[in-house]
Coordinates of C-alpha atoms and ligand atoms in Angstrom, one line a residue:
X616 CA 28.5 -2.4 -21.9
X617 CA 30.9 -4.3 -24.1
X618 CA 31.2 -4.4 -27.0
X619 CA 31.5 -7.2 -29.9
X620 CA 34.8 -8.6 -29.7
X621 CA 36.9 -9.6 -32.9
X622 CA 35.9 -13.0 -34.0
X623 CA 32.4 -13.0 -33.2
X624 CA 29.4 -14.0 -35.2
X625 CA 28.5 -11.4 -37.9
X626 CA 25.3 -10.8 -39.3
X627 CA 24.2 -12.5 -42.5
X628 CA 25.3 -11.0 -46.0
X629 CA 22.9 -9.4 -48.1
X630 CA 24.0 -11.6 -51.3
X631 CA 21.4 -9.4 -52.7
X632 CA 19.0 -6.9 -52.2
X633 CA 14.8 -7.8 -52.4
X634 CA 12.1 -6.0 -54.2
X635 CA 9.0 -6.0 -52.0
X636 CA 6.6 -5.3 -53.3
X637 CA 2.7 -4.3 -52.4
X638 CA 0.8 -7.3 -52.6
X639 CA -3.0 -6.2 -53.6
X640 CA -5.5 -8.9 -54.3
X641 CA -3.4 -11.7 -53.2
X642 CA -0.7 -10.3 -55.9
X643 CA 2.4 -9.2 -55.8
X644 CA 2.6 -5.7 -57.7
X645 CA 4.9 -2.6 -58.5
X646 CA 3.6 0.8 -58.4
X647 CA 2.5 2.3 -62.1
X648 CA 5.2 5.2 -61.0
X649 CA 7.6 1.8 -60.9
X650 CA 9.1 4.3 -58.0
X651 CA 11.2 2.3 -55.2
X652 CA 12.9 3.4 -52.2
X653 CA 16.3 1.8 -49.7
X654 CA 15.4 -0.4 -46.8
X655 CA 19.1 -0.5 -44.8
X656 CA 19.7 -2.9 -42.2
X657 CA 20.1 -1.1 -38.8
X658 CA 22.3 -2.8 -37.2
X659 CA 25.1 -2.0 -40.5
X660 CA 23.0 0.2 -42.8
X661 CA 23.4 -2.9 -45.2
X662 CA 21.1 -1.7 -48.4
X663 CA 18.8 -5.1 -48.1
X664 CA 16.0 -4.5 -50.6
X665 CA 14.9 -1.9 -52.1
X666 CA 10.5 -1.3 -51.7
X667 CA 7.5 0.2 -54.0
X668 CA 6.9 3.7 -53.0
X669 CA 2.9 3.4 -53.6
X670 CA 0.2 6.9 -53.4
X671 CA -3.4 7.3 -54.5
X672 CA -3.0 5.2 -57.1
X673 CA -2.2 1.4 -55.4
X674 CA -4.8 2.2 -52.3
X675 CA -7.4 2.8 -55.1
X676 CA -6.6 -1.2 -56.3
X677 CA -6.2 -2.1 -52.7
X678 CA -9.5 -1.0 -51.5
X679 CA -11.2 -1.9 -55.0
X680 CA -9.5 -5.1 -54.0
X681 CA -10.4 -5.7 -50.6
X682 CA -14.2 -4.3 -51.5
X683 CA -14.8 -6.6 -53.8
X684 CA -13.8 -9.7 -51.1
X685 CA -15.2 -8.5 -48.9
X686 CA -19.2 -8.9 -50.9
X687 CA -17.5 -11.8 -52.2
X688 CA -15.7 -14.9 -51.5
X689 CA -15.0 -13.3 -48.1
X690 CA -18.2 -12.0 -46.9
X691 CA -19.7 -15.5 -48.2
X692 CA -18.3 -17.9 -45.5
X693 CA -19.3 -19.7 -42.6
X694 CA -17.7 -18.4 -38.9
X695 CA -16.3 -22.0 -38.9
X696 CA -14.9 -21.2 -42.4
X697 CA -13.3 -18.3 -41.5
X698 CA -11.6 -19.8 -38.4
X699 CA -10.2 -22.5 -40.1
X700 CA -8.0 -20.2 -42.4
X701 CA -7.8 -18.0 -38.9
X702 CA -6.7 -20.1 -37.8
X703 CA -3.8 -22.2 -41.3
X704 CA -2.6 -18.2 -41.2
X705 CA -1.2 -18.7 -37.7
X706 CA -0.2 -23.1 -38.5
X707 CA 1.8 -20.9 -41.6
X708 CA 3.7 -17.8 -39.2
X709 CA 4.6 -20.8 -37.4
X710 CA 5.8 -22.6 -39.9
X711 CA 8.1 -20.2 -42.1
X712 CA 9.8 -18.3 -38.1
X713 CA 12.7 -19.2 -40.0
X714 CA 12.1 -16.1 -42.2
X715 CA 9.5 -14.8 -40.4
X716 CA 12.5 -14.1 -37.7
X717 CA 15.0 -13.2 -40.9
X718 CA 12.8 -10.6 -42.5
X719 CA 11.6 -8.7 -38.8
X720 CA 15.9 -9.2 -37.4
X721 CA 17.0 -7.4 -40.7
X722 CA 14.6 -4.8 -40.9
X723 CA 14.8 -3.4 -37.5
X724 CA 17.7 -4.8 -36.6
X725 CA 16.3 -6.4 -32.9
X726 CA 17.9 -9.2 -31.6
X727 CA 17.3 -12.8 -32.5
X728 CA 16.3 -13.6 -28.9
X729 CA 13.7 -11.3 -29.0
X730 CA 11.8 -11.8 -32.0
X731 CA 12.2 -15.7 -32.5
X732 CA 10.8 -16.2 -28.8
X733 CA 8.8 -13.1 -28.2
X734 CA 7.2 -10.5 -30.9
X735 CA 7.3 -13.7 -34.0
X736 CA 4.8 -16.4 -31.8
X737 CA 3.0 -13.9 -30.3
X738 CA 2.2 -13.0 -34.1
X739 CA 1.1 -16.2 -34.8
X740 CA -0.7 -16.2 -31.6
X741 CA -3.1 -13.9 -32.4
X742 CA -4.9 -15.0 -35.5
X743 CA -5.2 -17.8 -33.1
X744 CA -6.4 -16.3 -29.8
X745 CA -8.7 -14.3 -32.6
X746 CA -10.5 -16.6 -34.0
X747 CA -10.7 -18.3 -31.2
X748 CA -13.1 -14.9 -29.6
X749 CA -15.8 -14.4 -32.2
X750 CA -15.7 -18.5 -33.3
X751 CA -17.5 -18.1 -28.9
X752 CA -18.8 -14.6 -28.4
X753 CA -22.0 -14.5 -26.8
X754 CA -25.0 -13.3 -28.2
X755 CA -27.8 -11.4 -25.8
X756 CA -31.0 -11.7 -26.5
X757 CA -33.8 -10.5 -24.2
X758 CA -37.7 -11.8 -25.0
X759 CA -40.2 -9.0 -25.1
X760 CA -43.8 -8.0 -23.2
X761 CA -46.0 -6.6 -25.6
X762 CA -49.1 -5.3 -26.0
X763 CA -50.7 -8.1 -27.2
X764 CA -49.0 -10.3 -25.9
X765 CA -47.7 -11.5 -28.6
X766 CA -44.1 -10.3 -27.4
X767 CA -41.0 -10.4 -29.6
X768 CA -37.7 -11.4 -29.9
X769 CA -35.4 -8.3 -29.5
X770 CA -31.3 -9.2 -29.8
X771 CA -27.8 -8.7 -31.2
X772 CA -25.7 -9.7 -35.2
X773 CA -22.4 -8.6 -35.4
X774 CA -21.4 -7.8 -38.5
X775 CA -18.6 -6.9 -40.1
X776 CA -17.4 -2.9 -40.2
X777 CA -16.2 -2.9 -43.5
X778 CA -13.0 -2.0 -44.9
X779 CA -10.1 -1.6 -42.6
X780 CA -7.0 0.7 -43.4
X781 CA -4.1 -0.8 -40.9
X782 CA -1.8 1.4 -40.6
X783 CA 1.4 0.7 -38.6
X784 CA 5.0 1.1 -37.1
X785 CA 8.4 0.0 -37.3
X786 CA 9.8 -1.0 -33.5
X787 CA 7.4 -4.5 -34.1
X788 CA 6.0 -5.0 -36.7
X789 CA 5.1 -8.4 -37.1
X790 CA 2.6 -8.4 -33.1
X791 CA 1.3 -5.0 -33.7
X792 CA -0.2 -5.7 -37.4
X793 CA -1.9 -9.1 -36.9
X794 CA -3.0 -7.3 -33.5
X795 CA -5.4 -5.6 -35.3
X796 CA -5.4 -7.5 -39.0
X797 CA -6.7 -10.6 -36.9
X798 CA -9.7 -9.9 -34.8
X799 CA -10.3 -7.8 -38.2
X800 CA -10.5 -11.0 -40.6
X801 CA -12.1 -12.0 -37.7
X802 CA -14.6 -10.7 -37.6
X803 CA -15.6 -10.9 -41.6
X804 CA -13.9 -7.3 -42.4
X805 CA -10.9 -7.4 -45.7
X806 CA -8.4 -5.3 -44.7
X807 CA -5.4 -2.8 -46.5
X808 CA -2.2 -2.4 -44.2
X809 CA 0.0 0.7 -44.7
X810 CA 3.3 -0.8 -42.8
X811 CA 6.0 1.3 -41.2
X812 CA 8.2 2.6 -44.3
X813 CA 11.0 1.4 -41.9
X814 CA 9.6 -2.2 -42.1
X815 CA 7.9 -3.7 -45.1
X816 CA 9.6 -7.0 -44.6
X817 CA 7.0 -9.4 -42.4
X818 CA 4.4 -7.8 -44.2
X819 CA 5.1 -8.8 -47.6
X820 CA 6.2 -12.5 -46.6
X821 CA 2.1 -12.5 -44.6
X822 CA 0.8 -12.0 -48.5
X823 CA 3.1 -15.4 -49.3
X824 CA 1.2 -17.6 -46.5
X825 CA -2.3 -15.8 -46.7
X826 CA -1.0 -17.2 -50.6
X827 CA -0.4 -20.5 -48.7
X828 CA -3.3 -21.1 -46.5
X829 CA -5.8 -20.1 -48.8
X830 CA -7.3 -17.3 -48.1
X831 CA -8.9 -15.0 -50.7
X832 CA -7.0 -11.8 -53.5
X833 CA -8.6 -8.9 -51.8
X834 CA -8.9 -9.9 -48.4
X835 CA -5.3 -9.2 -47.6
X836 CA -3.9 -6.6 -49.3
X837 CA -0.7 -4.3 -49.2
X838 CA 0.6 -1.1 -50.1
X839 CA 4.2 -0.1 -48.8
X840 CA 5.4 3.9 -48.6
X841 CA 5.7 7.2 -46.4
X842 CA 2.9 8.6 -44.3
X843 CA 2.1 12.1 -45.4
X844 CA 1.9 12.6 -49.0
X845 CA 2.3 8.9 -49.5
X846 CA 0.9 6.2 -49.1
X847 CA -0.5 6.6 -45.6
X848 CA -1.8 9.4 -46.1
X849 CA -3.8 8.3 -49.0
X850 CA -4.8 4.8 -46.7
X851 CA -6.1 7.7 -44.5
X852 CA -8.4 9.6 -47.5
X853 CA -9.8 6.7 -49.7
X854 CA -13.3 7.0 -49.0
X855 CA -13.5 3.2 -49.3
X856 CA -11.9 3.1 -46.5
X857 CA -14.0 2.1 -43.7
X858 CA -12.9 2.7 -40.2
X859 CA -8.9 3.0 -39.4
X860 CA -6.8 1.8 -36.9
X861 CA -3.0 3.4 -36.1
X862 CA -0.5 2.2 -33.4
X863 CA 2.8 5.5 -34.0
X864 CA 2.8 8.1 -32.2
X865 CA 0.1 10.2 -30.7
X866 CA 1.1 13.5 -33.7
X867 CA 0.7 11.0 -35.7
X868 CA -3.0 9.8 -35.1
X869 CA -4.1 13.7 -34.6
X870 CA -3.1 13.7 -38.1
X871 CA -5.3 10.8 -39.6
X872 CA -8.2 11.3 -37.1
X873 CA -8.3 14.3 -38.5
X874 CA -8.7 12.7 -42.4
X875 CA -11.0 10.2 -40.6
X876 CA -14.0 12.5 -39.6
X877 CA -13.9 13.4 -43.8
X878 CA -16.9 10.4 -43.5
X879 CA -17.3 9.9 -39.9
X880 CA -14.9 7.0 -39.8
X881 CA -14.4 4.9 -36.6
X882 CA -10.7 4.9 -35.5
X883 CA -9.2 2.7 -32.7
X884 CA -5.5 4.4 -31.7
X885 CA -3.0 3.3 -30.0
X886 CA -0.3 6.4 -29.7
X887 CA 3.3 6.8 -28.3
X888 CA 3.9 6.5 -23.9
X889 CA 6.0 8.2 -21.4
X890 CA 6.2 6.5 -18.9
X891 CA 6.8 5.8 -15.3
X892 CA 7.9 3.3 -13.2
X893 CA 7.4 3.4 -9.2
X894 CA 9.9 1.7 -7.6
X895 CA 8.9 1.6 -3.9
X896 CA 10.9 0.8 -1.0
X897 CA 10.3 -2.9 0.1
X898 CA 10.1 -3.5 -3.1
X899 CA 11.6 -6.7 -3.9
X900 CA 14.9 -4.9 -5.9
X901 CA 16.5 -7.5 -7.8
X902 CA 13.2 -7.7 -9.4
X903 CA 13.0 -4.6 -9.7
X904 CA 16.2 -3.6 -11.5
X905 CA 15.5 -7.3 -14.0
X906 CA 12.2 -5.4 -14.6
X907 CA 13.2 -2.3 -15.4
X908 CA 16.1 -2.7 -16.7
X909 CA 14.3 -4.8 -19.4
X910 CA 11.4 -1.9 -19.4
X911 CA 14.4 0.6 -20.1
X912 CA 16.1 -1.0 -22.9
X913 CA 14.1 -4.1 -24.1
X914 CA 14.2 -3.2 -28.3
X915 CA 16.7 -0.6 -28.1
X916 CA 14.2 1.3 -25.8
X917 CA 11.7 1.8 -29.3
X918 CA 8.6 0.0 -27.2
X919 CA 5.3 1.6 -26.7
X920 CA 5.0 0.9 -22.6
X921 CA 8.4 1.8 -22.3
X922 CA 9.7 3.0 -19.1
X923 CA 11.9 6.5 -19.9
X924 CA 10.3 8.5 -15.4
X925 CA 12.5 5.8 -12.9
X926 CA 11.0 7.1 -8.8
X927 CA 12.2 5.1 -6.2
X928 CA 11.7 5.8 -2.5
X929 CA 14.7 7.6 -1.3
X930 CA 16.2 4.8 1.2
X931 CA 16.3 2.9 -2.0
X932 CA 17.3 5.6 -4.4
X933 CA 21.4 5.0 -3.8
X934 CA 21.6 1.3 -4.1
X935 CA 18.6 0.9 -7.1
X936 CA 21.1 4.1 -9.3
X937 CA 24.3 1.9 -8.2
X938 CA 21.5 -1.7 -9.4
X939 CA 20.7 -0.1 -12.5
X940 CA 23.5 0.8 -13.3
X941 CA 25.7 -2.2 -13.8
X942 CA 22.6 -4.3 -15.3
X943 CA 23.2 -0.9 -17.9
X944 CA 26.9 -1.9 -18.2
X945 CA 26.1 -6.6 -19.5
X946 CA 23.9 -5.1 -21.8
X947 CA 26.1 -6.1 -24.6
X948 CA 25.7 -4.9 -28.3
X949 CA 26.4 -6.3 -31.6
X950 CA 25.5 -8.4 -34.3
X951 CA 22.2 -9.2 -34.0
X952 CA 21.7 -13.1 -34.6
X953 CA 24.2 -14.3 -32.1
X954 CA 22.3 -15.5 -29.4
X955 CA 24.9 -13.3 -26.9
X956 CA 23.0 -9.6 -28.3
X957 CA 21.2 -8.5 -25.4
X958 CA 20.4 -4.7 -27.3
X959 CA 20.0 -4.6 -30.7
X960 CA 20.7 -0.7 -33.0
X961 CA 17.9 1.9 -33.3
X962 CA 15.8 2.3 -35.8
X963 CA 17.7 4.5 -38.3
X964 CA 20.2 7.0 -38.6
X965 CA 17.1 9.3 -37.9
X966 CA 16.1 8.2 -35.3
X967 CA 19.4 8.1 -34.1
X968 CA 19.7 11.6 -34.1
X969 CA 17.1 12.7 -32.3
X970 CA 17.8 10.5 -29.0
X971 CA 21.3 11.5 -29.2
X972 CA 19.5 15.4 -29.5
X973 CA 18.5 14.3 -26.4
X974 CA 21.1 12.7 -25.0
X975 CA 22.9 16.1 -25.4
X976 CA 19.7 18.0 -23.8
X977 CA 20.9 16.0 -21.0
X978 CA 24.0 17.6 -20.6
X979 CA 22.6 21.1 -21.4
X980 CA 20.0 20.7 -18.3
X981 CA 22.1 20.2 -16.1
X982 CA 21.5 16.0 -15.3
X983 CA 23.5 13.6 -14.4
X984 CA 25.1 10.9 -16.4
X985 CA 25.3 7.8 -14.8
X986 CA 26.0 5.8 -17.8
X987 CA 25.9 6.2 -20.7
X988 CA 25.6 9.0 -23.2
X989 CA 26.8 8.3 -26.7
X990 CA 28.1 6.2 -29.2
X991 CA 29.2 2.5 -28.8
X992 CA 33.0 2.0 -30.2
X993 CA 32.2 -0.3 -32.6
X994 CA 33.8 -3.7 -35.1
X995 CA 33.1 -3.3 -39.0
X996 CA 30.6 -3.4 -40.4
X997 CA 28.8 -2.2 -37.5
X998 CA 30.7 1.0 -37.2
X999 CA 28.3 2.0 -39.8
X1000 CA 25.4 0.6 -38.3
X1001 CA 23.0 3.0 -35.5
X1002 CA 23.6 2.3 -32.3
X1003 CA 23.7 4.5 -29.4
X1004 CA 24.7 3.5 -25.6
X1005 CA 22.3 2.4 -23.2
X1006 CA 21.6 5.7 -20.9
X1007 CA 20.7 6.5 -17.4
X1008 CA 20.6 10.2 -15.8
X1009 CA 20.0 11.2 -12.3
X1010 CA 19.6 15.2 -11.1
X1011 CA 16.9 15.9 -13.9
X1012 CA 15.6 19.2 -13.5
X1013 CA 11.7 18.8 -13.3
X1014 CA 11.4 21.3 -16.3
X1015 CA 13.8 19.4 -18.9
X1016 CA 12.1 18.2 -21.6
X1017 CA 13.2 14.7 -21.1
X1018 CA 10.6 14.0 -18.5
X1019 CA 7.9 15.7 -20.5
X1020 CA 8.4 14.2 -24.4
X1021 CA 8.7 10.2 -25.8
X1022 CA 12.8 10.1 -26.7
X1023 CA 12.1 6.3 -28.0
X1024 CA 16.1 5.1 -27.0
X1025 CA 17.5 3.2 -24.1
X1026 CA 17.7 5.4 -21.8
X1027 CA 14.8 7.1 -18.6
X1028 CA 15.6 8.7 -16.0
X1029 CA 16.0 8.2 -12.8
X1030 CA 14.6 10.3 -9.6
X1031 CA 13.5 10.1 -5.2
X1032 CA 10.5 10.4 -4.3
X1033 CA 8.6 10.3 -0.3
X1034 CA 5.9 9.4 -0.3
X1035 CA 3.1 7.3 -1.7
X1036 CA 1.2 10.1 -3.2
X1037 CA 3.8 12.4 -4.6
X1038 CA 4.5 8.8 -6.7
X1039 CA 2.2 9.2 -8.2
X1040 CA 2.0 13.0 -8.2
X1041 CA 5.0 12.5 -10.2
X1042 CA 3.6 9.9 -12.5
X1043 CA 0.6 11.4 -14.0
X1044 CA 2.3 14.7 -14.4
X1045 CA 2.2 13.7 -17.9
X1046 CA 0.2 14.0 -20.9
X1047 CA 0.2 11.1 -21.9
X1048 CA -1.1 8.2 -19.8
X1049 CA -0.5 4.5 -21.2
X1050 CA 1.6 2.1 -19.0
X1051 CA 2.9 2.3 -15.2
X1052 CA 4.6 0.0 -13.3
X1053 CA 4.5 -0.6 -9.8
X1054 CA 7.3 -2.7 -7.7
X1055 CA 6.7 -3.6 -4.3
X1056 CA 5.8 -6.2 -1.8
X1057 CA 2.6 -4.6 0.1
X1058 CA -0.2 -6.0 -2.5
X1059 CA -3.2 -3.2 -0.7
X1060 CA -0.2 -0.2 -2.0
X1061 CA 0.1 -2.1 -5.1
X1062 CA -3.5 -1.6 -6.0
X1063 CA -4.0 1.3 -4.0
X1064 CA -1.7 2.6 -6.7
X1065 CA -3.0 1.0 -9.6
X1066 CA -6.5 2.3 -9.3
X1067 CA -5.2 6.3 -8.7
X1068 CA -2.1 5.5 -11.9
X1069 CA -4.3 7.2 -15.1
X1070 CA -3.1 4.8 -17.7
X1071 CA -4.5 2.1 -19.7
X1072 CA -2.6 -1.0 -18.4
X1073 CA -0.9 -0.7 -15.1
X1074 CA 1.4 -4.1 -13.5
X1075 CA 2.0 -4.8 -10.5
X1076 CA 6.1 -6.4 -10.5
X1077 CA 6.3 -6.7 -14.0
X1078 CA 6.4 -5.2 -17.0
X1079 CA 5.0 -6.3 -20.5
X1080 CA 2.8 -9.1 -19.0
X1081 CA 0.0 -9.8 -20.2
X1082 CA -2.7 -12.4 -22.7
X1083 CA -3.8 -12.0 -25.5
X1084 CA -7.1 -12.0 -25.4
X1085 CA -7.3 -8.7 -22.3
X1086 CA -8.1 -5.5 -23.0
X1087 CA -4.9 -3.3 -24.0
X1088 CA -5.0 1.1 -25.0
X1089 CA -3.6 4.5 -23.8
X1090 CA -5.2 6.8 -21.6
X1091 CA -5.2 10.1 -22.3
X1092 CA -2.8 11.3 -25.4
X1093 CA -1.5 7.9 -25.5
X1094 CA -5.1 6.3 -27.5
X1095 CA -8.1 5.4 -28.7
X1096 CA -9.7 2.4 -27.5
X1097 CA -9.6 -0.5 -25.9
X1098 CA -8.5 -3.7 -28.6
X1099 CA -7.4 -7.5 -26.7
X1100 CA -9.7 -10.0 -26.3
X1101 CA -13.5 -9.5 -27.4
X1102 CA -12.7 -6.0 -26.2
X1103 CA -11.9 -5.7 -30.9
X1104 CA -15.2 -6.5 -31.2
X1105 CA -16.7 -3.3 -30.3
X1106 CA -14.0 -1.9 -32.9
X1107 CA -13.4 -4.2 -35.5
X1108 CA -17.3 -5.0 -35.7
X1109 CA -21.1 -3.1 -35.9
X1110 CA -23.6 -4.2 -34.4
X1111 CA -26.8 -5.0 -35.2
X1112 CA -30.0 -4.9 -32.6
X1113 CA -32.9 -6.6 -34.4
X1114 CA -36.8 -7.2 -33.2
X1115 CA -38.6 -10.0 -34.4
X1116 CA -42.6 -9.6 -33.3
X1117 CA -43.4 -13.0 -32.7
Ligands
NAD1287 P1 5.0 6.7 -36.8 O1 3.8 7.6 -36.2 O2 6.0 8.4 -36.9 O3 4.8 6.5 -37.9 C1 3.7 5.6 -38.0 C2 3.0 4.8 -38.9 O4 1.8 5.5 -39.7 C3 3.5 4.8 -40.1 O5 3.4 3.2 -41.1 C4 3.7 5.9 -40.7 O6 4.5 5.0 -41.8 C5 2.6 6.4 -40.9 N1 2.1 8.1 -41.0 C6 2.6 8.5 -40.6 N2 2.7 10.3 -40.7 C7 1.3 9.2 -41.4 C8 0.2 9.9 -42.1 N3 0.0 12.0 -41.6 N4 -1.3 10.1 -42.5 C9 -1.4 8.5 -42.1 N5 0.1 7.7 -42.3 C10 0.8 8.0 -41.3 O7 5.2 5.9 -35.2 P2 6.7 5.0 -35.8 O8 7.5 6.1 -35.2 O9 6.7 4.1 -36.7 O10 6.3 4.3 -34.0 C11 6.8 4.4 -33.0 C12 6.0 5.2 -32.2 O11 4.4 4.4 -32.4 C13 6.0 5.8 -31.0 O12 5.6 6.9 -30.5 C14 4.9 4.2 -29.8 O13 4.8 4.7 -28.3 C15 4.3 4.2 -30.5 N6 3.8 2.9 -30.9 C16 2.5 2.5 -30.0 C17 2.4 1.1 -29.3 C18 1.1 1.3 -28.7 O14 1.5 0.4 -28.2 N7 0.7 2.5 -28.0 C19 3.1 0.5 -29.5 C20 4.2 0.8 -30.8 C21 4.6 2.4 -30.9
6OD1288 O1 2.1 -7.4 -27.1 C1 1.1 -6.5 -26.7 O2 0.7 -6.6 -25.8 C2 1.9 -5.3 -26.1 N1 0.9 -4.0 -26.3 C3 2.6 -4.7 -27.5 C4 3.0 -3.7 -27.6 C5 4.8 -3.5 -28.0 C6 4.5 -2.1 -27.8 O3 6.1 -1.2 -28.2

């Protein structure tokens, strides 16, 4: 991996740390307590702002606003009017794309190319896609015979669930939040969002866009804060929240599920993963290296769909390890604003400590470190950031925690296999079930394997490629429910059966 040479562009200086306030009932407000916490930029640890820390009081205000908007201005709009506003929100994000890109880069340290070409446009698309879905969704209707010969019409109508609590992670903040806010609003719900404490920027900015687009106050609310004993927990416990959608760690999901049990509220969960890549000997090696390389290192490995376990059929194994090492050695880290930067930092020093703990564990467990394993030497100001080297291991013992626990860093273990059955068994040997990526030229085998891996999404000769209209979610400990396209409607609306005697 190369480091930025002297003279390469440096991060935009933070001229004045800003204030990130809650967005409640169409207004930006501080916490009644005046409490705030610091947000620092992962690439250089610069202080970028003070974030209002919300708790039960701010959640109560936001829920009241959301309930009033649901009953009033939002609830009285026609589907066409809602759809028009959602298009205006999507256009607003696109118009202010530069602001969103800067906010996301400051919060996460993600390289500009990935944020501007993928994450922000996909965030805007979430409003258009779900507007189109709700505009076109059919309703079922059956003509019934009745004993008196008059008959009946029996049909279903979709109603909003009410106020949805939306709890988000930091690893693709706008994309993952809008993927929930989009369908929630399309179905006529209102929302209270709790963004991650690590990424307050784009959720706050979206409040401005909502106002500019003319979305009524109270439809979209944001309360900043932490999880336990803070805004997150308060949101899950508030009885005015009708359902909770969450993306984040599996153990956080368990805590939220316990809270949601009070009031028998529905949950939709996108949780952690420990995903496998399966590379068969007949695979296109260049394509597999590019795909597995992205799956292991994109977003510094902080993608739920990332591949931390790579199983390679033995005849290709040595060649694959050497080629993946070469791929990793080319990943340039440095200023996220520099278009040449391919690898950003981890989200925080705290998360880096966790990842480095696994790097140390690999050595203790006797794994071979093919590349990486430490912290890159970067020039100031990036020397202050939370960087780690992309890392590849071989010879990892089968019982190592490296193969069981989600690390969420730029690292993977590469392990040989001999048969298709063995590859499937290895892929399935995990409590998680989010995704698998399969590399082979034999499409019959690809289909066979895709059917037998216990995951929500199986990619063949590709990775992180998904039409927003298709279902997305995890099997086993990786989630509950499916979101995407019409599948989101199952969670964000309540079907009412109406039977009319004629
Ligand atoms: P996290 O679970 O630590 O936090 C996510 C959100 O939950 C944050 O907003 C946090 O403040 C809040 N929270 C924490 N404890 C809470 C509680 N007790 N009650 C209410 N809210 C609480 O996750 P993270 O570190 O932000 O994100 C990384 C994790 O997210 C990884 O495990 C990753 O795999 C997962 N993820 C999954 C998907 C998916 O689609 N399956 C997508 C992205 C990320
Ligand atoms: O855009 C998507 O399809 C998607 N599921 C993104 C998930 C990113 C998780 O980190």
